[in-house]
Amino acid sequence: EVQLSESGGGLVQPGGSLRLSCAASGLTFDSYSMTWVRQAPGKGLEWVSIISGSGGTSYYADSVKGRFTISRDNLRSTLYLQMNGLRAEDTAVYFCAKNPSPRIVGRLGYHDYWGQGTLVTVSS
Amino acid sequence: QTVVTQEPALSVSPGETVTLTCGLNSGSVSTTYYPNWYQQTPGQAPRTLIYNTDIRSSGVPDRFSGSILGNKAALTITGAQADDESNYYCLLYIDSGIWMFGGGTKLTVL
């Protein structure tokens, strides 16, 4: 059974940094691209970033480009999101989600498994 | 600035049919946007219902169907049930490795 488990959330001051992790089990991790999605309190879903199965290709939403870095350790079956220059508007639950293919292409951008999320709060 | 549009709220009576739509402020949605639909209840992770316009995800009841209607993607629930009361989000492939969610539709079954 595929399981995704996020960790690393917490309270951080504006301008600070945080690294989120998503531990995966029950799958051959490097066979799948992975996505981060976030949800601000009481708001809708926001697509944040995607990384290919090899880790060689990644893309970001404009709202986080230049501040966030997605990466993965395929030996540890773990996905990461390094968040720098955090702002109040980055406060959200961050979900990791599995894509069905190692490649990043339009028809394969959907998600078949989701984690339960980790809360990031940016506040002084 | 691309914006994916959804009805903020809809209501449906049990047993009736409701259609949720997903559009673009800058043009028409077609199959090349590979529309996906997700269901989410408060406090839970999203659940994938439909991908690539009209393919039901594993375990999704066949009362959920996806299509292109006019210039929008559409999610139709035929014979709505009480536990369909949820928030629904569409996800579109915009371009060059970027995807975008719509603002979501809060569906009430009453």
PDB file of N, CA and C in Angstrom, chain A residues 37 39 43-47 50 59-61 95 104-112 114-116, chain B residues 34 36 38 40 43-48 51-52 57 89 91 93 96-103:
ATOM      1  N   VAL A  37       1.442  20.510  -2.990  1.00  0.00           N
ATOM      2  CA  VAL A  37       0.235  21.325  -3.077  1.00  0.00           C
ATOM      3  C   VAL A  37      -0.007  21.919  -1.703  1.00  0.00           C
ATOM      4  N   GLN A  39      -2.576  24.548   0.963  1.00  0.00           N
ATOM      5  CA  GLN A  39      -3.924  25.056   1.207  1.00  0.00           C
ATOM      6  C   GLN A  39      -3.899  25.986   2.401  1.00  0.00           C
ATOM      7  N   LYS A  43      -9.056  28.278   2.690  1.00  0.00           N
ATOM      8  CA  LYS A  43      -8.954  28.617   1.269  1.00  0.00           C
ATOM      9  C   LYS A  43      -8.851  27.366   0.407  1.00  0.00           C
ATOM     10  N   GLY A  44      -8.683  27.569  -0.903  1.00  0.00           N
ATOM     11  CA  GLY A  44      -8.610  26.463  -1.833  1.00  0.00           C
ATOM     12  C   GLY A  44      -7.208  25.899  -1.987  1.00  0.00           C
ATOM     13  N   LEU A  45      -7.108  24.905  -2.856  1.00  0.00           N
ATOM     14  CA  LEU A  45      -5.836  24.260  -3.125  1.00  0.00           C
ATOM     15  C   LEU A  45      -4.985  25.123  -4.056  1.00  0.00           C
ATOM     16  N   GLU A  46      -3.673  25.092  -3.838  1.00  0.00           N
ATOM     17  CA  GLU A  46      -2.740  25.800  -4.703  1.00  0.00           C
ATOM     18  C   GLU A  46      -1.610  24.860  -5.102  1.00  0.00           C
ATOM     19  N   TRP A  47      -1.428  24.643  -6.381  1.00  0.00           N
ATOM     20  CA  TRP A  47      -0.316  23.843  -6.888  1.00  0.00           C
ATOM     21  C   TRP A  47       0.975  24.610  -6.663  1.00  0.00           C
ATOM     22  N   ILE A  50       6.578  20.679  -8.769  1.00  0.00           N
ATOM     23  CA  ILE A  50       6.651  19.285  -9.199  1.00  0.00           C
ATOM     24  C   ILE A  50       8.099  18.942  -9.517  1.00  0.00           C
ATOM     25  N   TYR A  59       9.594  22.262 -11.566  1.00  0.00           N
ATOM     26  CA  TYR A  59       8.876  23.482 -11.931  1.00  0.00           C
ATOM     27  C   TYR A  59       8.193  24.040 -10.690  1.00  0.00           C
ATOM     28  N   TYR A  60       7.929  25.360 -10.739  1.00  0.00           N
ATOM     29  CA  TYR A  60       7.376  26.043  -9.585  1.00  0.00           C
ATOM     30  C   TYR A  60       6.256  26.997  -9.996  1.00  0.00           C
ATOM     31  N   ALA A  61       5.305  27.193  -9.085  1.00  0.00           N
ATOM     32  CA  ALA A  61       4.335  28.269  -9.247  1.00  0.00           C
ATOM     33  C   ALA A  61       5.046  29.602  -9.099  1.00  0.00           C
ATOM     34  N   PHE A  95       0.646  19.608   1.325  1.00  0.00           N
ATOM     35  CA  PHE A  95       0.442  18.200   0.981  1.00  0.00           C
ATOM     36  C   PHE A  95       1.482  17.773  -0.045  1.00  0.00           C
ATOM     37  N   ILE A 104       7.366  14.484 -16.402  1.00  0.00           N
ATOM     38  CA  ILE A 104       6.492  15.639 -16.181  1.00  0.00           C
ATOM     39  C   ILE A 104       5.893  16.017 -17.531  1.00  0.00           C
ATOM     40  N   VAL A 105       4.675  15.570 -17.756  1.00  0.00           N
ATOM     41  CA  VAL A 105       3.943  15.911 -18.983  1.00  0.00           C
ATOM     42  C   VAL A 105       2.496  16.193 -18.595  1.00  0.00           C
ATOM     43  N   GLY A 106       1.831  16.956 -19.438  1.00  0.00           N
ATOM     44  CA  GLY A 106       0.496  17.425 -19.093  1.00  0.00           C
ATOM     45  C   GLY A 106      -0.491  16.334 -18.716  1.00  0.00           C
ATOM     46  N   ARG A 107      -0.536  15.269 -19.523  1.00  0.00           N
ATOM     47  CA  ARG A 107      -1.543  14.231 -19.291  1.00  0.00           C
ATOM     48  C   ARG A 107      -1.210  13.362 -18.089  1.00  0.00           C
ATOM     49  N   LEU A 108      -0.048  13.544 -17.500  1.00  0.00           N
ATOM     50  CA  LEU A 108       0.371  12.747 -16.341  1.00  0.00           C
ATOM     51  C   LEU A 108       0.523  13.614 -15.097  1.00  0.00           C
ATOM     52  N   GLY A 109      -0.140  14.768 -15.086  1.00  0.00           N
ATOM     53  CA  GLY A 109      -0.011  15.699 -13.971  1.00  0.00           C
ATOM     54  C   GLY A 109      -0.978  15.447 -12.831  1.00  0.00           C
ATOM     55  N   TYR A 110      -1.848  14.447 -12.989  1.00  0.00           N
ATOM     56  CA  TYR A 110      -2.805  14.176 -11.916  1.00  0.00           C
ATOM     57  C   TYR A 110      -2.126  13.391 -10.794  1.00  0.00           C
ATOM     58  N   HIS A 111      -2.864  13.188  -9.707  1.00  0.00           N
ATOM     59  CA  HIS A 111      -2.288  12.578  -8.517  1.00  0.00           C
ATOM     60  C   HIS A 111      -3.108  11.368  -8.111  1.00  0.00           C
ATOM     61  N   ASP A 112      -2.432  10.271  -7.810  1.00  0.00           N
ATOM     62  CA  ASP A 112      -3.173   9.083  -7.393  1.00  0.00           C
ATOM     63  C   ASP A 112      -3.045   8.778  -5.907  1.00  0.00           C
ATOM     64  N   TRP A 114      -2.141  10.843  -1.975  1.00  0.00           N
ATOM     65  CA  TRP A 114      -1.888  12.084  -1.261  1.00  0.00           C
ATOM     66  C   TRP A 114      -1.455  11.765   0.175  1.00  0.00           C
ATOM     67  N   GLY A 115      -0.609  12.646   0.716  1.00  0.00           N
ATOM     68  CA  GLY A 115      -0.346  12.597   2.146  1.00  0.00           C
ATOM     69  C   GLY A 115      -1.432  13.351   2.890  1.00  0.00           C
ATOM     70  N   GLN A 116      -1.315  13.372   4.209  1.00  0.00           N
ATOM     71  CA  GLN A 116      -2.307  14.041   5.041  1.00  0.00           C
ATOM     72  C   GLN A 116      -1.975  15.492   5.334  1.00  0.00           C
TER      73      GLN A 116
ATOM     74  N   TYR B  34      -5.840  18.892 -20.069  1.00  0.00           N
ATOM     75  CA  TYR B  34      -5.869  17.687 -19.243  1.00  0.00           C
ATOM     76  C   TYR B  34      -6.570  17.935 -17.895  1.00  0.00           C
ATOM     77  N   ASN B  36      -8.384  17.798 -14.462  1.00  0.00           N
ATOM     78  CA  ASN B  36      -8.521  16.816 -13.395  1.00  0.00           C
ATOM     79  C   ASN B  36      -9.487  17.385 -12.354  1.00  0.00           C
ATOM     80  N   TYR B  38     -10.947  16.974  -8.242  1.00  0.00           N
ATOM     81  CA  TYR B  38     -10.675  16.464  -6.911  1.00  0.00           C
ATOM     82  C   TYR B  38     -11.832  16.799  -5.981  1.00  0.00           C
ATOM     83  N   GLN B  40     -12.743  17.208  -1.844  1.00  0.00           N
ATOM     84  CA  GLN B  40     -12.110  17.374  -0.535  1.00  0.00           C
ATOM     85  C   GLN B  40     -13.128  17.774   0.505  1.00  0.00           C
ATOM     86  N   GLY B  43     -10.581  19.256   6.484  1.00  0.00           N
ATOM     87  CA  GLY B  43      -9.668  18.522   7.342  1.00  0.00           C
ATOM     88  C   GLY B  43      -9.081  17.272   6.736  1.00  0.00           C
ATOM     89  N   GLN B  44      -9.472  16.972   5.501  1.00  0.00           N
ATOM     90  CA  GLN B  44      -8.987  15.766   4.842  1.00  0.00           C
ATOM     91  C   GLN B  44      -8.118  16.114   3.635  1.00  0.00           C
ATOM     92  N   ALA B  45      -7.321  15.150   3.204  1.00  0.00           N
ATOM     93  CA  ALA B  45      -6.574  15.319   1.959  1.00  0.00           C
ATOM     94  C   ALA B  45      -7.529  15.225   0.774  1.00  0.00           C
ATOM     95  N   PRO B  46      -7.162  15.844  -0.329  1.00  0.00           N
ATOM     96  CA  PRO B  46      -8.007  15.708  -1.535  1.00  0.00           C
ATOM     97  C   PRO B  46      -8.047  14.257  -2.011  1.00  0.00           C
ATOM     98  N   ARG B  47      -9.107  13.968  -2.763  1.00  0.00           N
ATOM     99  CA  ARG B  47      -9.280  12.661  -3.396  1.00  0.00           C
ATOM    100  C   ARG B  47      -9.443  12.891  -4.889  1.00  0.00           C
ATOM    101  N   THR B  48      -8.704  12.165  -5.686  1.00  0.00           N
ATOM    102  CA  THR B  48      -8.795  12.340  -7.132  1.00  0.00           C
ATOM    103  C   THR B  48     -10.026  11.622  -7.669  1.00  0.00           C
ATOM    104  N   TYR B  51      -9.467  12.223 -14.049  1.00  0.00           N
ATOM    105  CA  TYR B  51      -8.259  12.780 -14.636  1.00  0.00           C
ATOM    106  C   TYR B  51      -8.332  12.735 -16.157  1.00  0.00           C
ATOM    107  N   ASN B  52      -7.542  13.591 -16.765  1.00  0.00           N
ATOM    108  CA  ASN B  52      -7.519  13.692 -18.231  1.00  0.00           C
ATOM    109  C   ASN B  52      -8.923  13.781 -18.822  1.00  0.00           C
ATOM    110  N   SER B  57     -11.034   7.863 -11.608  1.00  0.00           N
ATOM    111  CA  SER B  57      -9.982   7.259 -10.803  1.00  0.00           C
ATOM    112  C   SER B  57     -10.514   5.967 -10.177  1.00  0.00           C
ATOM    113  N   TYR B  89     -12.488  20.664  -6.658  1.00  0.00           N
ATOM    114  CA  TYR B  89     -11.477  21.494  -7.304  1.00  0.00           C
ATOM    115  C   TYR B  89     -11.102  20.909  -8.664  1.00  0.00           C
ATOM    116  N   LEU B  91      -8.123  21.004 -11.709  1.00  0.00           N
ATOM    117  CA  LEU B  91      -6.703  21.274 -11.905  1.00  0.00           C
ATOM    118  C   LEU B  91      -6.443  21.227 -13.403  1.00  0.00           C
ATOM    119  N   TYR B  93      -3.608  21.809 -16.671  1.00  0.00           N
ATOM    120  CA  TYR B  93      -2.223  21.968 -17.117  1.00  0.00           C
ATOM    121  C   TYR B  93      -2.155  23.238 -17.948  1.00  0.00           C
ATOM    122  N   SER B  96       4.270  24.362 -19.970  1.00  0.00           N
ATOM    123  CA  SER B  96       5.671  24.312 -19.526  1.00  0.00           C
ATOM    124  C   SER B  96       5.833  23.839 -18.084  1.00  0.00           C
ATOM    125  N   GLY B  97       5.190  22.730 -17.766  1.00  0.00           N
ATOM    126  CA  GLY B  97       5.369  22.135 -16.455  1.00  0.00           C
ATOM    127  C   GLY B  97       4.613  22.797 -15.330  1.00  0.00           C
ATOM    128  N   ILE B  98       3.688  23.678 -15.650  1.00  0.00           N
ATOM    129  CA  ILE B  98       2.924  24.400 -14.630  1.00  0.00           C
ATOM    130  C   ILE B  98       1.461  23.979 -14.667  1.00  0.00           C
ATOM    131  N   TRP B  99       0.931  23.675 -13.502  1.00  0.00           N
ATOM    132  CA  TRP B  99      -0.476  23.369 -13.324  1.00  0.00           C
ATOM    133  C   TRP B  99      -1.121  24.438 -12.442  1.00  0.00           C
ATOM    134  N   MET B 100      -2.439  24.540 -12.497  1.00  0.00           N
ATOM    135  CA  MET B 100      -3.143  25.532 -11.693  1.00  0.00           C
ATOM    136  C   MET B 100      -4.505  24.989 -11.270  1.00  0.00           C
ATOM    137  N   PHE B 101      -4.821  25.165  -9.983  1.00  0.00           N
ATOM    138  CA  PHE B 101      -6.136  24.789  -9.465  1.00  0.00           C
ATOM    139  C   PHE B 101      -7.119  25.929  -9.657  1.00  0.00           C
ATOM    140  N   GLY B 102      -8.385  25.565  -9.803  1.00  0.00           N
ATOM    141  CA  GLY B 102      -9.451  26.533  -9.689  1.00  0.00           C
ATOM    142  C   GLY B 102      -9.713  26.862  -8.228  1.00  0.00           C
ATOM    143  N   GLY B 103     -10.546  27.858  -7.998  1.00  0.00           N
ATOM    144  CA  GLY B 103     -10.820  28.303  -6.644  1.00  0.00           C
ATOM    145  C   GLY B 103     -11.702  27.364  -5.838  1.00  0.00           C
TER     146      GLY B 103
END
